[in-house]
CSV table of N, CA and C in Angstrom, one decimal:
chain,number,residue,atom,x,y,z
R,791,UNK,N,91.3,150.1,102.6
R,791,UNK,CA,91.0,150.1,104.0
R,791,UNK,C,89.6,149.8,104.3
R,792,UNK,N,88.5,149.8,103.4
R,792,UNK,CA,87.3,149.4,103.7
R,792,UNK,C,87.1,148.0,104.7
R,793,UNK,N,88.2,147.0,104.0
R,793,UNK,CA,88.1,145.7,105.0
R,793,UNK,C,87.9,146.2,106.5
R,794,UNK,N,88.2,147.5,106.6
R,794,UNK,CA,88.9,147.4,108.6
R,794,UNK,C,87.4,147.6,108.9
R,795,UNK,N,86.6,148.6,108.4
R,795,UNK,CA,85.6,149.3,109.0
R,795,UNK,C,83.9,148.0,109.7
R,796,UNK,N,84.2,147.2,109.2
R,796,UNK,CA,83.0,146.4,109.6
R,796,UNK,C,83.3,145.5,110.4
R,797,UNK,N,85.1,145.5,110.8
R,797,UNK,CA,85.4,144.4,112.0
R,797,UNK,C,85.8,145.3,113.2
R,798,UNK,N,85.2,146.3,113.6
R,798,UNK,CA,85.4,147.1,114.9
R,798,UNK,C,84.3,146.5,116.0
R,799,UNK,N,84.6,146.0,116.6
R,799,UNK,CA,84.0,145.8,118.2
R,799,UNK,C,82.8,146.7,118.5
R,800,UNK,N,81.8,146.9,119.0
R,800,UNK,CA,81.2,147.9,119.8
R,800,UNK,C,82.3,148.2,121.0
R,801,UNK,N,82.4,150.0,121.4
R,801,UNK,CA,83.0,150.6,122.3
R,801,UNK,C,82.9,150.1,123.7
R,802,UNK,N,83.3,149.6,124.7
R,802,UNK,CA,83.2,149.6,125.8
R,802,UNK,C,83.7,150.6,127.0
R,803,UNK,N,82.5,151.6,126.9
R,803,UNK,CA,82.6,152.9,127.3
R,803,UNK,C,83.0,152.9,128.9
R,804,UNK,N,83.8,151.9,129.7
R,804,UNK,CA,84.0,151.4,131.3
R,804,UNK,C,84.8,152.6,131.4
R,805,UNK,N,85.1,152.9,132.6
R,805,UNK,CA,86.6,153.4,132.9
R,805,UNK,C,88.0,152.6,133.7
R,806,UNK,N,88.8,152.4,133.2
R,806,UNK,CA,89.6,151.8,134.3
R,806,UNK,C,90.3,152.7,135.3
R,807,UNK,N,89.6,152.6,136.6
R,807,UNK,CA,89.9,153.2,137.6
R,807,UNK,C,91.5,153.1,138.3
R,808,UNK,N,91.3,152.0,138.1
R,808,UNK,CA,92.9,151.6,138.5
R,808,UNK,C,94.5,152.3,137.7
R,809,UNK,N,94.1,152.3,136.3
R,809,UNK,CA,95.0,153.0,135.5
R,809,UNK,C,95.0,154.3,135.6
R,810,UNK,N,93.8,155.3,136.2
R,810,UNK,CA,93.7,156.8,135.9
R,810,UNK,C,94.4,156.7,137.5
R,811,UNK,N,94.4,155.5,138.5
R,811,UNK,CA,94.9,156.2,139.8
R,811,UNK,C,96.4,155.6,139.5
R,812,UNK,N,96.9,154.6,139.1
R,812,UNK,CA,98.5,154.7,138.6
R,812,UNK,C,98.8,155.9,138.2
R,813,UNK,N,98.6,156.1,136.8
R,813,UNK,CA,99.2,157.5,136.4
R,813,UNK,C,99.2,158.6,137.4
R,814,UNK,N,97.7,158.8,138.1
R,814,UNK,CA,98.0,159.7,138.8
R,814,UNK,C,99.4,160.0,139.8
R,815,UNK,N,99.4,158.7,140.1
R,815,UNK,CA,100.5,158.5,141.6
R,815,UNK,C,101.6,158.8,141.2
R,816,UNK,N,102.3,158.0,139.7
R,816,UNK,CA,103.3,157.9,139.3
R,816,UNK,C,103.4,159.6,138.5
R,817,UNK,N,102.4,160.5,138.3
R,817,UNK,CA,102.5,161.6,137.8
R,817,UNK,C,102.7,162.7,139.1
R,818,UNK,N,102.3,162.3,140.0
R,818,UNK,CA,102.5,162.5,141.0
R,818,UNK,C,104.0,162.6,142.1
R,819,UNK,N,104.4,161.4,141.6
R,819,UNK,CA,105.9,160.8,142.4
R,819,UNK,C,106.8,161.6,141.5
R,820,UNK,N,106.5,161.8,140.0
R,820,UNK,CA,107.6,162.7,139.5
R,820,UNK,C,107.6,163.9,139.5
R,821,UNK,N,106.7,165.0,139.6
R,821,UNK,CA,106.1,166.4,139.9
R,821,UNK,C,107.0,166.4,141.2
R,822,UNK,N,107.3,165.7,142.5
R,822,UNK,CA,107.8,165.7,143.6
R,822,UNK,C,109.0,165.6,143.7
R,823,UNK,N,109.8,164.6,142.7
R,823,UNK,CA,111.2,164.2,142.1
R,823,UNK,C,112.1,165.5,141.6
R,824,UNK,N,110.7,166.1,140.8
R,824,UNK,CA,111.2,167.3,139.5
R,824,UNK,C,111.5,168.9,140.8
R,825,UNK,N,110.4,168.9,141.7
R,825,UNK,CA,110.5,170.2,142.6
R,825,UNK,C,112.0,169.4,143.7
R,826,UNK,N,112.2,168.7,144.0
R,826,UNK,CA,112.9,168.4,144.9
R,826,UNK,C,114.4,168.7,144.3
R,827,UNK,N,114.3,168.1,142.9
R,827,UNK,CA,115.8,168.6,141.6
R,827,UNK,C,115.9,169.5,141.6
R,828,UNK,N,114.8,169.8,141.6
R,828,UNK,CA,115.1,171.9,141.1
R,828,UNK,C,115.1,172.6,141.5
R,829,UNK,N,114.5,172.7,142.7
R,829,UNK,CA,114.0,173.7,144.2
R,829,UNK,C,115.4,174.9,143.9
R,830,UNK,N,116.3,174.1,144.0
R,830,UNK,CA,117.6,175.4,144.4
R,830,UNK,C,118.2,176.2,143.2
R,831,UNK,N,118.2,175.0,142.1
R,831,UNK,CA,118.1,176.1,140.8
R,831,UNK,C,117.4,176.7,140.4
R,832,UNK,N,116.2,176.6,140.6
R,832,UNK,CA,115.2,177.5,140.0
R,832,UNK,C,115.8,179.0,141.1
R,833,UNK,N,115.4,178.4,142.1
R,833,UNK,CA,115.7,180.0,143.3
R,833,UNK,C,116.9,180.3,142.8
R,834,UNK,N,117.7,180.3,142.8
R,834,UNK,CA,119.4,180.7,142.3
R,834,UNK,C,119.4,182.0,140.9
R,835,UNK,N,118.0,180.3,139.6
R,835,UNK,CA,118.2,181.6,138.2
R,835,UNK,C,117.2,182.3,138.6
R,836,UNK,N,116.1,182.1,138.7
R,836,UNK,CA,114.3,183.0,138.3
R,836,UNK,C,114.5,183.4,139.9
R,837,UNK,N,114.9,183.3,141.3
R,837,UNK,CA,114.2,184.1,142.2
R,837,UNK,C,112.4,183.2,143.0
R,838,UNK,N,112.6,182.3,142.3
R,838,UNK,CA,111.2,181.3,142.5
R,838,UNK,C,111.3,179.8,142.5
R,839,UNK,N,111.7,179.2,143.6
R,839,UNK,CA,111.9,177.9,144.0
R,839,UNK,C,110.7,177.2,143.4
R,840,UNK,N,109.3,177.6,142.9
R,840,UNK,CA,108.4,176.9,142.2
R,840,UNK,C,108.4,176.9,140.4
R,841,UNK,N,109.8,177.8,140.4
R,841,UNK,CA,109.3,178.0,139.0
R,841,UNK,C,109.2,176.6,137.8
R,842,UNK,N,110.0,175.8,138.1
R,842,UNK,CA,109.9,174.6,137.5
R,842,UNK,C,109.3,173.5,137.9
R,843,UNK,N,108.2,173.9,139.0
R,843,UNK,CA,107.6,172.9,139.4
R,843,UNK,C,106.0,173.1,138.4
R,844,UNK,N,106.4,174.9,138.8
R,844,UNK,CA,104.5,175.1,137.8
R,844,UNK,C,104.3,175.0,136.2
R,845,UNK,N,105.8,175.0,135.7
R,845,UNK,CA,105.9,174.0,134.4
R,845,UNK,C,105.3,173.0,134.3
R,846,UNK,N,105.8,172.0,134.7
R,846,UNK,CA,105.5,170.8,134.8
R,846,UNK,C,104.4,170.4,135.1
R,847,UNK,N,103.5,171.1,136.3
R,847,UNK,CA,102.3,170.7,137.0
R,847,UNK,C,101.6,171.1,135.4
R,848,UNK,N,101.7,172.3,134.9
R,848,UNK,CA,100.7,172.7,133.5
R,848,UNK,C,101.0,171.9,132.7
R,849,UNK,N,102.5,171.3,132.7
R,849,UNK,CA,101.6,170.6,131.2
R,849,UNK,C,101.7,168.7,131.8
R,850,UNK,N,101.2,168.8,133.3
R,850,UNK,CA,100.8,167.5,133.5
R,850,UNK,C,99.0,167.4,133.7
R,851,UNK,N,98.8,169.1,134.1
R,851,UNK,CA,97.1,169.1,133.9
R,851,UNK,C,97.2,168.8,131.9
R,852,UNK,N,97.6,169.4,131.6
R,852,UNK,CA,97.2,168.8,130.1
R,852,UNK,C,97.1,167.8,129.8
R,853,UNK,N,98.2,167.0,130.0
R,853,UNK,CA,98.0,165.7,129.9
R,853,UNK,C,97.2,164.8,130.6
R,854,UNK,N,96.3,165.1,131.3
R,854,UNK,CA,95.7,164.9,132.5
R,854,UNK,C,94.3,164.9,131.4
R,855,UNK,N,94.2,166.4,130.8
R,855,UNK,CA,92.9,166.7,130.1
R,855,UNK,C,92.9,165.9,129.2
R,856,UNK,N,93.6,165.7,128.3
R,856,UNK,CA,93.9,164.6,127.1
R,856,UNK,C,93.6,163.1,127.2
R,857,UNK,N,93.7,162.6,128.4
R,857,UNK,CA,94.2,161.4,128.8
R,857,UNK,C,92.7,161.1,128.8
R,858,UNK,N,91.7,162.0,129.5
R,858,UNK,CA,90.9,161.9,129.9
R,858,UNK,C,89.8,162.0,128.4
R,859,UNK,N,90.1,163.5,127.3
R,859,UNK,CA,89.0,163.0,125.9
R,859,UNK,C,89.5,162.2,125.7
R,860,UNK,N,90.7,161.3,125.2
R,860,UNK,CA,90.6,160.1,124.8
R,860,UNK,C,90.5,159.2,125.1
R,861,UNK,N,89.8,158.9,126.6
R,861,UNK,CA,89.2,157.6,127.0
R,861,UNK,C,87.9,157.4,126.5
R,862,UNK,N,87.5,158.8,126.2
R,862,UNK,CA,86.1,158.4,125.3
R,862,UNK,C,85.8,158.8,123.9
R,863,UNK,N,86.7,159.4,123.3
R,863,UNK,CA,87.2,159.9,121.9
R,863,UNK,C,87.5,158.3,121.1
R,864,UNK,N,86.4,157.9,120.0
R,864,UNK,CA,86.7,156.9,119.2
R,864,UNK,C,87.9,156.7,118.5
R,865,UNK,N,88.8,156.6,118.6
R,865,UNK,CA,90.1,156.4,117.5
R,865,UNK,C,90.2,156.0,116.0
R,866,UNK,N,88.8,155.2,116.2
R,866,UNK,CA,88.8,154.5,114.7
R,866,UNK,C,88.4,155.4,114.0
R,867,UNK,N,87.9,156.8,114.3
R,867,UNK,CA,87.8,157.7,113.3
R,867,UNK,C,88.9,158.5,113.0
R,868,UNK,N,90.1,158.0,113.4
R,868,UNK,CA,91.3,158.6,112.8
R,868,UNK,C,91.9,157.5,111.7
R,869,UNK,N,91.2,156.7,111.1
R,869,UNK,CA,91.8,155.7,110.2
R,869,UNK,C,92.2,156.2,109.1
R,870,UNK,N,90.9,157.2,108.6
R,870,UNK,CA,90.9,157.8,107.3
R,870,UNK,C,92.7,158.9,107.2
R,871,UNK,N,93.0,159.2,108.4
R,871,UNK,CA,94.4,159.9,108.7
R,871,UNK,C,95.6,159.0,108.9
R,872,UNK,N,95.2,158.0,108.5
R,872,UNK,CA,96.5,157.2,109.4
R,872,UNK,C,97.7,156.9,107.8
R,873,UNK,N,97.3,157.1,107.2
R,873,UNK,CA,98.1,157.2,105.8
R,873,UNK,C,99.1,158.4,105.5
R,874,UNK,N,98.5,159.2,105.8
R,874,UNK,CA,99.0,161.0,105.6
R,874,UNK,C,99.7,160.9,106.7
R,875,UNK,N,99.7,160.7,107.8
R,875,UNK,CA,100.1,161.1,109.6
R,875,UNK,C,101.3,159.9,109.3
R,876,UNK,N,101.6,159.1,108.9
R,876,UNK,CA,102.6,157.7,108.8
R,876,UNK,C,103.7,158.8,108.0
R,877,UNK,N,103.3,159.1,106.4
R,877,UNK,CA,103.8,159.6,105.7
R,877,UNK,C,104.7,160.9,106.2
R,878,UNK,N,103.9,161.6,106.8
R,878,UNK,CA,104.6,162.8,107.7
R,878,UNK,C,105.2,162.4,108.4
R,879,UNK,N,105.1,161.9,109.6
R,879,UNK,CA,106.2,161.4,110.3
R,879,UNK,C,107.5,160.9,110.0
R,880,UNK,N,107.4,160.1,108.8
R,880,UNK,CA,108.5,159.5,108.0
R,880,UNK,C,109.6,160.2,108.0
């Protein structure tokens, strides 16, 4: 894998605005989808018409936080792993 390491680009550290406000919306439209589904089950099992909304909202802040180190988290330093991580997966 030595060939890969000297044909990487310099980073272009931009943000695309327009993709972090898609996701938002569309992370958005489903959070609204998912409380509007569940509103009456949740109250019915738990007692709490939010309870499956504040699921979802936590682990859409996470993904939220993730989305965000790896817009600036280099990838190509995961190359040295991409052999092991293939194999496991398998």
């Amino acid at each position: 894998m030595k060939w890969l390491k000297s044909q990487h680009p310099p980073r272009n550290k931009k943000i695309n605005y327009w993709v972090f406000c898609i996701v938002f919306l569309l992370s958005s439209v489903g959070l609204l989808m998912v409380f509007d589904a569940s509103s009456y089950e949740a109250f019915k099992d738990f007692g709490d018409k939010l309870y499956f909304i504040r699921k979802q909202l936590i682990s859409a802040l996470i993904g939220f936080i993730l989305l965000i180190f790896f817009t600036f988290f280099d990838y190509h330093r995961l190359e040295k792993y991409a052999l092991p991580m293939f194999v496991i997966s398998v």
